PDB file of C-alpha atoms and ligand atoms in Angstrom:
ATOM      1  CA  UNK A   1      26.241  15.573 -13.421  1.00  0.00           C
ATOM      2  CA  UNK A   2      22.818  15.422 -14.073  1.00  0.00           C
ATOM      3  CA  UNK A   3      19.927  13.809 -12.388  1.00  0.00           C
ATOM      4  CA  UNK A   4      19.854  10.385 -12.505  1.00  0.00           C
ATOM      5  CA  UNK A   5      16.057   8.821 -14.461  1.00  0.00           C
ATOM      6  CA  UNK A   6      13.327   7.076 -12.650  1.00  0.00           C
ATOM      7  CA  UNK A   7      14.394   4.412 -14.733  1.00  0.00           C
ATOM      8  CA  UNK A   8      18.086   4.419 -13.051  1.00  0.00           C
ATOM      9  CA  UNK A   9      16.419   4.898  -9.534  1.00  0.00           C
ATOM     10  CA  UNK A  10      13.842   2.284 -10.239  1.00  0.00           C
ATOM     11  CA  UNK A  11      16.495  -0.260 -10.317  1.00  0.00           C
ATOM     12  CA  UNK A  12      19.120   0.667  -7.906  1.00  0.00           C
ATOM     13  CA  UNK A  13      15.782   0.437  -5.484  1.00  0.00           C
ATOM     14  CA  UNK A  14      14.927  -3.182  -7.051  1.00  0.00           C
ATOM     15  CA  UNK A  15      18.605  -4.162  -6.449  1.00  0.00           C
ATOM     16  CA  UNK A  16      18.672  -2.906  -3.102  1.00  0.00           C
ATOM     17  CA  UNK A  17      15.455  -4.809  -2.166  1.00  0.00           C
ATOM     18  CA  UNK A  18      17.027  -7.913  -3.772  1.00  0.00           C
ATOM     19  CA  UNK A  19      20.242  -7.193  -1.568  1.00  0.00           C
ATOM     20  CA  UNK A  20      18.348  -7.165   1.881  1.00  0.00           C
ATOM     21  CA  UNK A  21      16.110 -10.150   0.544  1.00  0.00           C
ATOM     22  CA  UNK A  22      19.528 -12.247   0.666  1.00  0.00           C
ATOM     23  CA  UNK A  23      20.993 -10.583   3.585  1.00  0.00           C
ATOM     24  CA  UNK A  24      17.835 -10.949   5.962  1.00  0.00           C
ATOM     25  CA  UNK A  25      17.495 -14.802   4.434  1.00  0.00           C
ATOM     26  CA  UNK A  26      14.419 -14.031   2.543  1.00  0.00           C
ATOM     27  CA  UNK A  27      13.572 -15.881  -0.531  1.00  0.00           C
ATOM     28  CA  UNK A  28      14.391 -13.841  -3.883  1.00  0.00           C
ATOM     29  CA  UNK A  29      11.604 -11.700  -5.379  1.00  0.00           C
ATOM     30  CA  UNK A  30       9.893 -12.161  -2.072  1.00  0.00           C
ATOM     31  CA  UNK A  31       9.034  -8.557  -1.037  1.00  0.00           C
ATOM     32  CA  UNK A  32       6.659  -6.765  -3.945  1.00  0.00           C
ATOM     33  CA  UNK A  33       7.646  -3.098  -4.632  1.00  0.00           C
ATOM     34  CA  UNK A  34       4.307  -0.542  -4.777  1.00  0.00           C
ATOM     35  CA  UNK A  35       6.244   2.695  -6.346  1.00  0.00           C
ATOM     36  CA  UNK A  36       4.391   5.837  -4.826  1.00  0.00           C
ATOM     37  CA  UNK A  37       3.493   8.048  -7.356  1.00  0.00           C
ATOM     38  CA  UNK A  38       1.694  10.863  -5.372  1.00  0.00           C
ATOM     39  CA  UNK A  39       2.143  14.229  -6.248  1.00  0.00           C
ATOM     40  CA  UNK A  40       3.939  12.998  -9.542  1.00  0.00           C
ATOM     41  CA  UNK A  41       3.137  13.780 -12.273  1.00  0.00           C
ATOM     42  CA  UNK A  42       1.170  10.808 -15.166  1.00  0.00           C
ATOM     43  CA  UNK A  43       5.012  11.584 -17.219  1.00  0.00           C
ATOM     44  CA  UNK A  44       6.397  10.304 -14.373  1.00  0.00           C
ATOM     45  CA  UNK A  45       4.215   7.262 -13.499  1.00  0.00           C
ATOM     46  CA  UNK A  46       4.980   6.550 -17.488  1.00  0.00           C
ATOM     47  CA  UNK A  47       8.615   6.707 -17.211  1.00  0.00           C
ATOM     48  CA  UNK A  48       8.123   3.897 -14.354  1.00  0.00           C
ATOM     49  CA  UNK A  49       5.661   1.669 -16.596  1.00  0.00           C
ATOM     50  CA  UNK A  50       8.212   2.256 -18.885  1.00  0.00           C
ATOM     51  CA  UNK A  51      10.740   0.719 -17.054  1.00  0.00           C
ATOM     52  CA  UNK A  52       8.961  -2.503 -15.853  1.00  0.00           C
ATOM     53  CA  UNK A  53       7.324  -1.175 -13.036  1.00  0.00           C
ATOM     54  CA  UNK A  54       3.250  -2.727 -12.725  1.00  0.00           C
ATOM     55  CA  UNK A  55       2.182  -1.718  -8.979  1.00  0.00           C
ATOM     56  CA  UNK A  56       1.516   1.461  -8.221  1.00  0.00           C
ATOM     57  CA  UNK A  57       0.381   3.383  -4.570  1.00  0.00           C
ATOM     58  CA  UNK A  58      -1.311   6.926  -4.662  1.00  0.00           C
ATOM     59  CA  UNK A  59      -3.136   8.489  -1.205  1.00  0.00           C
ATOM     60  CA  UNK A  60      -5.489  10.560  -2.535  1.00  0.00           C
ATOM     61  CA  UNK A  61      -8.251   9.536  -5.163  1.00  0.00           C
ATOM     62  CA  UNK A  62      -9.313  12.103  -7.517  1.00  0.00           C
ATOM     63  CA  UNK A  63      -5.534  12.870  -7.742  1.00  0.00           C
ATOM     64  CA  UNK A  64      -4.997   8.966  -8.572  1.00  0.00           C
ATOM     65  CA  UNK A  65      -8.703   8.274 -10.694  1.00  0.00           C
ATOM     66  CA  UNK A  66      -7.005  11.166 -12.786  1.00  0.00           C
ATOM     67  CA  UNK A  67      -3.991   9.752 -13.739  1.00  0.00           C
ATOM     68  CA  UNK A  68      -5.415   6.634 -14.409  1.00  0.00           C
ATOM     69  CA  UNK A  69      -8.053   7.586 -16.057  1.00  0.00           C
ATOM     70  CA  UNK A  70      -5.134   9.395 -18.457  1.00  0.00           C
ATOM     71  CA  UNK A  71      -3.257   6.367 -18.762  1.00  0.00           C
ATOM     72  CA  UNK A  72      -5.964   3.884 -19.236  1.00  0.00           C
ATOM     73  CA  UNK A  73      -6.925   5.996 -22.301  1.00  0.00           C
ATOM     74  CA  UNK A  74      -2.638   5.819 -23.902  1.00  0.00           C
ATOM     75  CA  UNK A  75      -2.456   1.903 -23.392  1.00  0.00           C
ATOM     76  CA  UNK A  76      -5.769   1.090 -24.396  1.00  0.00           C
ATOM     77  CA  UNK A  77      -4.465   2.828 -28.074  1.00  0.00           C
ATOM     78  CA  UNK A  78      -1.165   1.313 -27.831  1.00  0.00           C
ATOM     79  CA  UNK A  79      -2.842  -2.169 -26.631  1.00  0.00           C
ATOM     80  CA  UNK A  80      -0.509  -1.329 -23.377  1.00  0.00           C
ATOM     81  CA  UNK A  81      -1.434  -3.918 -20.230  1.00  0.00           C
ATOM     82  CA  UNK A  82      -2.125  -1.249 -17.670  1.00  0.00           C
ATOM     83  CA  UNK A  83      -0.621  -1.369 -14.483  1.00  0.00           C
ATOM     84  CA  UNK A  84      -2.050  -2.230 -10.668  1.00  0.00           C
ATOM     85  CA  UNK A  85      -3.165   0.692  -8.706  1.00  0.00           C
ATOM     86  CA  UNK A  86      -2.919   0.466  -4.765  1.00  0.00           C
ATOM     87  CA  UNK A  87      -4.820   3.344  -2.066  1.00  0.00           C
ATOM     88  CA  UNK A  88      -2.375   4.026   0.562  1.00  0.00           C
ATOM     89  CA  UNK A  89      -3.966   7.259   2.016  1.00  0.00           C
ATOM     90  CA  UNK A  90      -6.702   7.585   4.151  1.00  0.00           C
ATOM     91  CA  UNK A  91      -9.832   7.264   2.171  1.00  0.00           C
ATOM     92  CA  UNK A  92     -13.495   9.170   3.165  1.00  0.00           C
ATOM     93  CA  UNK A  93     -16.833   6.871   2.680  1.00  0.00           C
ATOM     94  CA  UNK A  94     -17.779   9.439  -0.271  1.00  0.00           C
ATOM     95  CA  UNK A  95     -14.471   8.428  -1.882  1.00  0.00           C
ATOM     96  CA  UNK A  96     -14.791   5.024  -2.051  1.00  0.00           C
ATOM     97  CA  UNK A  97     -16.753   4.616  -5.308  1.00  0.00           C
ATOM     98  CA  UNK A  98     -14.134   6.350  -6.987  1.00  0.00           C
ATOM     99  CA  UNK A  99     -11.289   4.606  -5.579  1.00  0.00           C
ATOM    100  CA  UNK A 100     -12.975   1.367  -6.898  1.00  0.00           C
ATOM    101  CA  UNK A 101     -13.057   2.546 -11.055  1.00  0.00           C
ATOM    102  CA  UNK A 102      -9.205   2.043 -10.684  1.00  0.00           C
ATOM    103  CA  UNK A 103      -8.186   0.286  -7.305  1.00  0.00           C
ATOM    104  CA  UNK A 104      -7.397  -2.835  -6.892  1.00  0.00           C
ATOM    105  CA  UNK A 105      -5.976  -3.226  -3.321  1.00  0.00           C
ATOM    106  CA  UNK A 106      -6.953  -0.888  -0.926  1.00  0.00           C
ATOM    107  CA  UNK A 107      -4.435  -0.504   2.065  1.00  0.00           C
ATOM    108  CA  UNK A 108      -5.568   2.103   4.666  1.00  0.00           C
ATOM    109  CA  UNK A 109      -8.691   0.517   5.482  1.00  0.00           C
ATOM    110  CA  UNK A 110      -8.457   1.856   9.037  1.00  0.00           C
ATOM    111  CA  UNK A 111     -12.251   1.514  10.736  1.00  0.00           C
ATOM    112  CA  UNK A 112     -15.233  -0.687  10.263  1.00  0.00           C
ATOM    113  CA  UNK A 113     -17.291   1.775   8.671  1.00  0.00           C
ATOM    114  CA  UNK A 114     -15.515   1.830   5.744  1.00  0.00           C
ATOM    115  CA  UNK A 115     -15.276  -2.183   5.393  1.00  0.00           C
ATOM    116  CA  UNK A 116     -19.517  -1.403   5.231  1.00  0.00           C
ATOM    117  CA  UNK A 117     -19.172   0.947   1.940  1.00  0.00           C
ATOM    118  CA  UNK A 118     -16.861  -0.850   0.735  1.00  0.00           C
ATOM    119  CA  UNK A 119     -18.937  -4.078   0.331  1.00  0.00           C
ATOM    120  CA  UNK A 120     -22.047  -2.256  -0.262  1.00  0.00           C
ATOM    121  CA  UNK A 121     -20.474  -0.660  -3.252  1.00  0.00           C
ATOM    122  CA  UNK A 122     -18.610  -3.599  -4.867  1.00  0.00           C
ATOM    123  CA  UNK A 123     -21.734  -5.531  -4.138  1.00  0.00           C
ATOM    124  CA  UNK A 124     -23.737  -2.954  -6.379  1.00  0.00           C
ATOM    125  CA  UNK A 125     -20.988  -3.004  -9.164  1.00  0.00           C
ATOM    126  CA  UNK A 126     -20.777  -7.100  -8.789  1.00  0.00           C
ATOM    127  CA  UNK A 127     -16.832  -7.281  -8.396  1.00  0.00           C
ATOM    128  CA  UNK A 128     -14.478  -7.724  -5.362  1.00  0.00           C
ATOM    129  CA  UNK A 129     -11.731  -5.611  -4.031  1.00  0.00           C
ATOM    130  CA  UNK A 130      -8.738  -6.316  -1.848  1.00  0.00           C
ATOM    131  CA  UNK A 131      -7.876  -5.098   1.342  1.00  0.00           C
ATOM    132  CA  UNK A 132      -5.068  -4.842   3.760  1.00  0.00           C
ATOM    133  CA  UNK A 133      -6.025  -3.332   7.611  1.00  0.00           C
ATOM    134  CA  UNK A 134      -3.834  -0.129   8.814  1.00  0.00           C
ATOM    135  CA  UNK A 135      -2.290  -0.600  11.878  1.00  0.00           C
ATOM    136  CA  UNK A 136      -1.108   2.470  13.715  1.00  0.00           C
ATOM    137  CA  UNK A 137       2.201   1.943  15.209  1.00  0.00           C
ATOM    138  CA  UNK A 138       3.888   4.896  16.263  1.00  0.00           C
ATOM    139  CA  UNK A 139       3.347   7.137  12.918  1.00  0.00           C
ATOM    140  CA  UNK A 140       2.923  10.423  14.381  1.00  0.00           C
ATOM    141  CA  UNK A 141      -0.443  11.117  12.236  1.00  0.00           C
ATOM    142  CA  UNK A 142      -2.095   8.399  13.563  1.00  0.00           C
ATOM    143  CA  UNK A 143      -3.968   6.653  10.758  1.00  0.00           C
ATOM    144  CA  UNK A 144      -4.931   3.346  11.460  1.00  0.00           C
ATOM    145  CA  UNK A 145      -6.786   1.210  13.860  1.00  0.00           C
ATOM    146  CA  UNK A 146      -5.447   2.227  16.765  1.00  0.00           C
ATOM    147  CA  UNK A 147      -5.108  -1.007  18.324  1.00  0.00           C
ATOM    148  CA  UNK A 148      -4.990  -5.076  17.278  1.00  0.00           C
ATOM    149  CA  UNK A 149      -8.213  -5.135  18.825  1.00  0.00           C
ATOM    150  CA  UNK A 150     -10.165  -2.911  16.494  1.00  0.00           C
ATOM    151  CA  UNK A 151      -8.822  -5.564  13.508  1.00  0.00           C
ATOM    152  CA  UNK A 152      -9.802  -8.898  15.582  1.00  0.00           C
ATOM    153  CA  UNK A 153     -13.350  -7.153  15.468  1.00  0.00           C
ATOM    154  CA  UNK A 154     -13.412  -6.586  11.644  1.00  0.00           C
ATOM    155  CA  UNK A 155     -11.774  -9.874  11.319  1.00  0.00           C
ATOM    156  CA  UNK A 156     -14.526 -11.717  12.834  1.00  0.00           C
ATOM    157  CA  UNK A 157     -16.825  -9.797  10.988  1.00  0.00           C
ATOM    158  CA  UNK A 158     -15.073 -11.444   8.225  1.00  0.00           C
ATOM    159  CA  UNK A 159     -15.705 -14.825   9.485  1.00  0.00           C
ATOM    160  CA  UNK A 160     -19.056 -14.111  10.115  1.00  0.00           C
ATOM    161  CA  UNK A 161     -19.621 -13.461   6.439  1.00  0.00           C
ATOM    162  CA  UNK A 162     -20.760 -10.175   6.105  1.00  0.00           C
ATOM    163  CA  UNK A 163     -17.936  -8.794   3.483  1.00  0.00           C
ATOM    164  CA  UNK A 164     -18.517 -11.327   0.749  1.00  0.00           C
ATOM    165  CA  UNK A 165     -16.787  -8.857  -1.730  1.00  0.00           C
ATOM    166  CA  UNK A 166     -13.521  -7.824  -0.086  1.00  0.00           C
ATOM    167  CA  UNK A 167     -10.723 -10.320   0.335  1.00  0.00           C
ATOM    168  CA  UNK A 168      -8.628  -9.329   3.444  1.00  0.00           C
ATOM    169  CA  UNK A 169      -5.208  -9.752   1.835  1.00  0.00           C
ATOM    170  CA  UNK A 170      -2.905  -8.244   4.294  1.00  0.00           C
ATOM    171  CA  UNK A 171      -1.812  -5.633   7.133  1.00  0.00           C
ATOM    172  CA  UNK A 172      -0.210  -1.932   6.668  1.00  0.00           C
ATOM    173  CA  UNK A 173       1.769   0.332   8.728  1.00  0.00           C
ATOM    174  CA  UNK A 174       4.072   3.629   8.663  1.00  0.00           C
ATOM    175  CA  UNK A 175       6.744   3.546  11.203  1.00  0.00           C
ATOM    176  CA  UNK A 176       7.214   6.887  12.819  1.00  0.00           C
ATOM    177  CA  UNK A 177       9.761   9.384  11.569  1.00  0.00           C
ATOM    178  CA  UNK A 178      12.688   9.066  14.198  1.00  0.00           C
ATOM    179  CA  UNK A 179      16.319   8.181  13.948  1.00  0.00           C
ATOM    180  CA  UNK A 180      16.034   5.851  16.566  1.00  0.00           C
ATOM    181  CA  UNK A 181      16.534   2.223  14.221  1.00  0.00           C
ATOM    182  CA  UNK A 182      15.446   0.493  17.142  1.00  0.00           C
ATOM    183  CA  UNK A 183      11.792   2.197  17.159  1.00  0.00           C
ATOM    184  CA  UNK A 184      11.418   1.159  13.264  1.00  0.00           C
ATOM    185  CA  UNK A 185      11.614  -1.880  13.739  1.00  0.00           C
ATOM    186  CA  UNK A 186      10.310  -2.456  16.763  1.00  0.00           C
ATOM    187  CA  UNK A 187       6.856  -0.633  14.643  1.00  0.00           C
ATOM    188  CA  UNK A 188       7.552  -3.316  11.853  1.00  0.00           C
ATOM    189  CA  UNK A 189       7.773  -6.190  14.015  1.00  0.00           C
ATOM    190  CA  UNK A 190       4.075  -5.056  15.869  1.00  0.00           C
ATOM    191  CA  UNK A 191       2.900  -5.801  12.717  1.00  0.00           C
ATOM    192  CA  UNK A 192       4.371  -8.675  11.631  1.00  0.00           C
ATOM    193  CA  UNK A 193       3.167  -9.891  15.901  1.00  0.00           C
ATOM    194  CA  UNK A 194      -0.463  -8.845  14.635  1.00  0.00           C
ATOM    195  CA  UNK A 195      -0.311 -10.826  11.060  1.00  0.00           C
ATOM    196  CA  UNK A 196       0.601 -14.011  13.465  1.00  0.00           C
ATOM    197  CA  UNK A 197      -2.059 -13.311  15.844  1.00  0.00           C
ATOM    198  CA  UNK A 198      -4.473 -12.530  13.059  1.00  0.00           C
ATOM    199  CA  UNK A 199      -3.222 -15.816  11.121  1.00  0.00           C
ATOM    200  CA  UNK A 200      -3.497 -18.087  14.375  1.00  0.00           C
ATOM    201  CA  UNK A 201      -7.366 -17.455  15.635  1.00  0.00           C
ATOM    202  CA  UNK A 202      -8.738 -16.644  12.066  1.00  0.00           C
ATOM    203  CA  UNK A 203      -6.602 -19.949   9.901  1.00  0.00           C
ATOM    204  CA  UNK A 204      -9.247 -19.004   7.245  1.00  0.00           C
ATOM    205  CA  UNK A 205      -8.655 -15.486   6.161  1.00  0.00           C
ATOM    206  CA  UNK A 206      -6.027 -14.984   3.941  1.00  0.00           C
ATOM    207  CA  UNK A 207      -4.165 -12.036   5.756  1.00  0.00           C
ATOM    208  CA  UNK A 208      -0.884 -12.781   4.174  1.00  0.00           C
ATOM    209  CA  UNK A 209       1.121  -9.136   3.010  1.00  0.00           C
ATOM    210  CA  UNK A 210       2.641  -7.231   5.104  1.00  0.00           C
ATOM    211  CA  UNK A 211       2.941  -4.004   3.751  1.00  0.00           C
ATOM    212  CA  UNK A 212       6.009  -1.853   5.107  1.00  0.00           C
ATOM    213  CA  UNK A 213       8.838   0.379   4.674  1.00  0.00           C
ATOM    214  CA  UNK A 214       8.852   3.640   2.782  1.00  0.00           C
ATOM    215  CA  UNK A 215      12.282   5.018   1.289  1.00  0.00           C
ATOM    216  CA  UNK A 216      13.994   5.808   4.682  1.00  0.00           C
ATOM    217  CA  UNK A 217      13.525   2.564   5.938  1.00  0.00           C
ATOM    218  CA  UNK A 218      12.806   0.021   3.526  1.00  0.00           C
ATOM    219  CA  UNK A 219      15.676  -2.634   4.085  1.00  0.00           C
ATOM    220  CA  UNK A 220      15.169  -2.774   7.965  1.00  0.00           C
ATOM    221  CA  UNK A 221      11.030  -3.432   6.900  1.00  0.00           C
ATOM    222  CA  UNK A 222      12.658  -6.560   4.592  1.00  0.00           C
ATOM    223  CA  UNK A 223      14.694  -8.121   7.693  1.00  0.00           C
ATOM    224  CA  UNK A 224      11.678  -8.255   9.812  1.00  0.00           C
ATOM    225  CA  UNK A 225       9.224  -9.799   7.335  1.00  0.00           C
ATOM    226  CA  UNK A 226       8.119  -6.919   4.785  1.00  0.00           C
ATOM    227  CA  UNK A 227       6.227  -8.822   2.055  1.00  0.00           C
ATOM    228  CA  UNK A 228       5.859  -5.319   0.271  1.00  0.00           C
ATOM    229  CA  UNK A 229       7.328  -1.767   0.312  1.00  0.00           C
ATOM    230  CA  UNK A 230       6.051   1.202  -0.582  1.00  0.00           C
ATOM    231  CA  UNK A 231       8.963   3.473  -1.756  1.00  0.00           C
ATOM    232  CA  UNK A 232       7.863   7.268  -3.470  1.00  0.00           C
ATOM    233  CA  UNK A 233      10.916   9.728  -3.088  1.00  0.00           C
ATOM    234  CA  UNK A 234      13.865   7.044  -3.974  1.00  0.00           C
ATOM    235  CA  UNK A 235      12.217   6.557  -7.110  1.00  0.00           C
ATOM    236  CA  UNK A 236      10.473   9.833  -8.223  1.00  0.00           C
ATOM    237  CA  UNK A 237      12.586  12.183  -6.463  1.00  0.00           C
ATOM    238  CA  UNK A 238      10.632  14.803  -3.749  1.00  0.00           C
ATOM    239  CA  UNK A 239       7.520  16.006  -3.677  1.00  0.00           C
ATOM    240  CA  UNK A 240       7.001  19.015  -4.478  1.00  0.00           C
ATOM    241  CA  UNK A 241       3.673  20.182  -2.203  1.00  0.00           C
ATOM    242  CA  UNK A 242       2.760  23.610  -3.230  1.00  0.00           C
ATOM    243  CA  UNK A 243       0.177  22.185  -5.100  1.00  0.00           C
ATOM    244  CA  UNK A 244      -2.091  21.768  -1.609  1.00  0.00           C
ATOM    245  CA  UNK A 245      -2.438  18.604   0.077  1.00  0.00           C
ATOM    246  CA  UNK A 246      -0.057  16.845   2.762  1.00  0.00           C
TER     247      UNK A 246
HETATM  248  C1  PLP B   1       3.963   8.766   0.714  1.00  0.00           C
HETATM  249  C2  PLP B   1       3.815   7.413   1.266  1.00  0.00           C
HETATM  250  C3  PLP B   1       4.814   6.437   1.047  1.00  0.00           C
HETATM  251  C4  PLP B   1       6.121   6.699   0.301  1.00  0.00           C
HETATM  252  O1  PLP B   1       6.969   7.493   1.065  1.00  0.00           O
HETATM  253  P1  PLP B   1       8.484   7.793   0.597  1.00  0.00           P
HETATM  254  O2  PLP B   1       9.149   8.202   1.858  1.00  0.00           O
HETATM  255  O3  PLP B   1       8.410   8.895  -0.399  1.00  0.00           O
HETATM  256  O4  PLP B   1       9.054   6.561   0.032  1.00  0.00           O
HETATM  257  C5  PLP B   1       4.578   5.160   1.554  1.00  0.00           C
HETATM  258  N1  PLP B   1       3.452   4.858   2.240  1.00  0.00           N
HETATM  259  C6  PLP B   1       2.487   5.771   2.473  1.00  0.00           C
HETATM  260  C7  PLP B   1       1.271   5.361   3.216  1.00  0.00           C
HETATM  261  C8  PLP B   1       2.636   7.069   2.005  1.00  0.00           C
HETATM  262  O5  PLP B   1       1.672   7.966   2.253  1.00  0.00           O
END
């Protein structure tokens, strides 16, 4: 038997997410999917397009700038809407220019420092960008703020004005690698406790996504509160690393 297409696994994952929508009494078409297209190749990120698919997450930049770059060059001949492009990977202050030619949301903002060049380079190119804040909640590599704390602080930063050209659109986590189903979730509902928090003393920031579950775990992120999931190997198949990288 052979393989089955992106296209094929594109859908069972749609109708899977639609399944735990209904079972975990969430309103259809109520949890976005981001398809992770890292270490795929453009043919593959076409094959996706191809098959309906408009949101895309990639972790490292000059990887993702590439492809897009590619692609924006094909639909601009065929008169092709492109689609979205998400950062999911932790992203260096020298990278974030880049990001910004083809980003639209970026999700690992995981320190102040980076909310700074962020704003000071969408100010210079006149435009705004959205962002979600990383939360570290048991992921073994550790990217994120490490505590709610650390986002209270940017979030009042917020308030106090000083990012006019990022919209704080949401929260992000990984949930650590483990069997244990209980440890998932109890990482997805920290998050979903920080969004709350977050929504509660700040009423005026528009923290709203919560961005969680990857293809191991994606249906237990949807029953406690995943607005979006972020699924790479159930779509494009695995990764194949030797190219360098993580
Ligand atoms: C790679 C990656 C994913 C997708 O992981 P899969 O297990 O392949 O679905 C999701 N989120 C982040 C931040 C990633 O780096």
């Amino acid at each position: 038997m052979s393989e089955p297409s992106i296209a094929e696994n594109l859908n069972m994952v749609l109708s899977q997410i639609h399944e735990a929508e209904k079972k975990s009494g969430r309103a259809e078409n109520s949890v976005k999917l981001c398809a992770v297209s890292k270490f795929h190749p453009l043919e593959s990120l076409v094959a996706a397009v191809d098959a309906g698919q408009m949101l895309f997450g990639e972790n490292r930049v000059q990887e993702a700038c590439e492809k897009f770059s590619t692609l924006s060059e094909m639909f601009a001949a065929e008169n092709r809407k492109m689609p979205s492009l998400h950062i999911i990977g932790s992203l260096q202050s020298n990278k974030v220019r880049k990001a910004l030619d083809y980003a639209s949301c970026i999700q690992s903002v995981d320190r102040e420092s980076l909310l700074v060049e962020i704003e000071k380079q969408c100010a210079k190119m006149d435009r705004t960008v959205e962002i979600y804040f990383e939360l570290h909640t048991g992921e073994e590599s550790k990217s994120g703020y490490s505590s709610v704390d650390g986002i209270f602080q940017s979030a009042e930063n917020f308030e106090a004005g000083l990012y006019p050209h990022i919209v704080p659109a949401g929260l992000m986590t990984m949930a650590p690698f483990v069997d244990d189903e209980g440890e998932i979730r109890k990482s997805f509902q920290t998050l979903r406790l920080c969004r709350e928090k977050l929504n509660e003393r700040f009423p005026n920031l528009p923290i709203k996504e919560l961005s969680m579950g990857m293809s191991g775990d994606f249906k237990i992120a949807i029953e406690e509160g995943s607005t979006m999931v972020r699924v790479g190997t159930a779509i494009f198949g695995h990764r194949d690393y030797s190219q360098g990288g993580k």
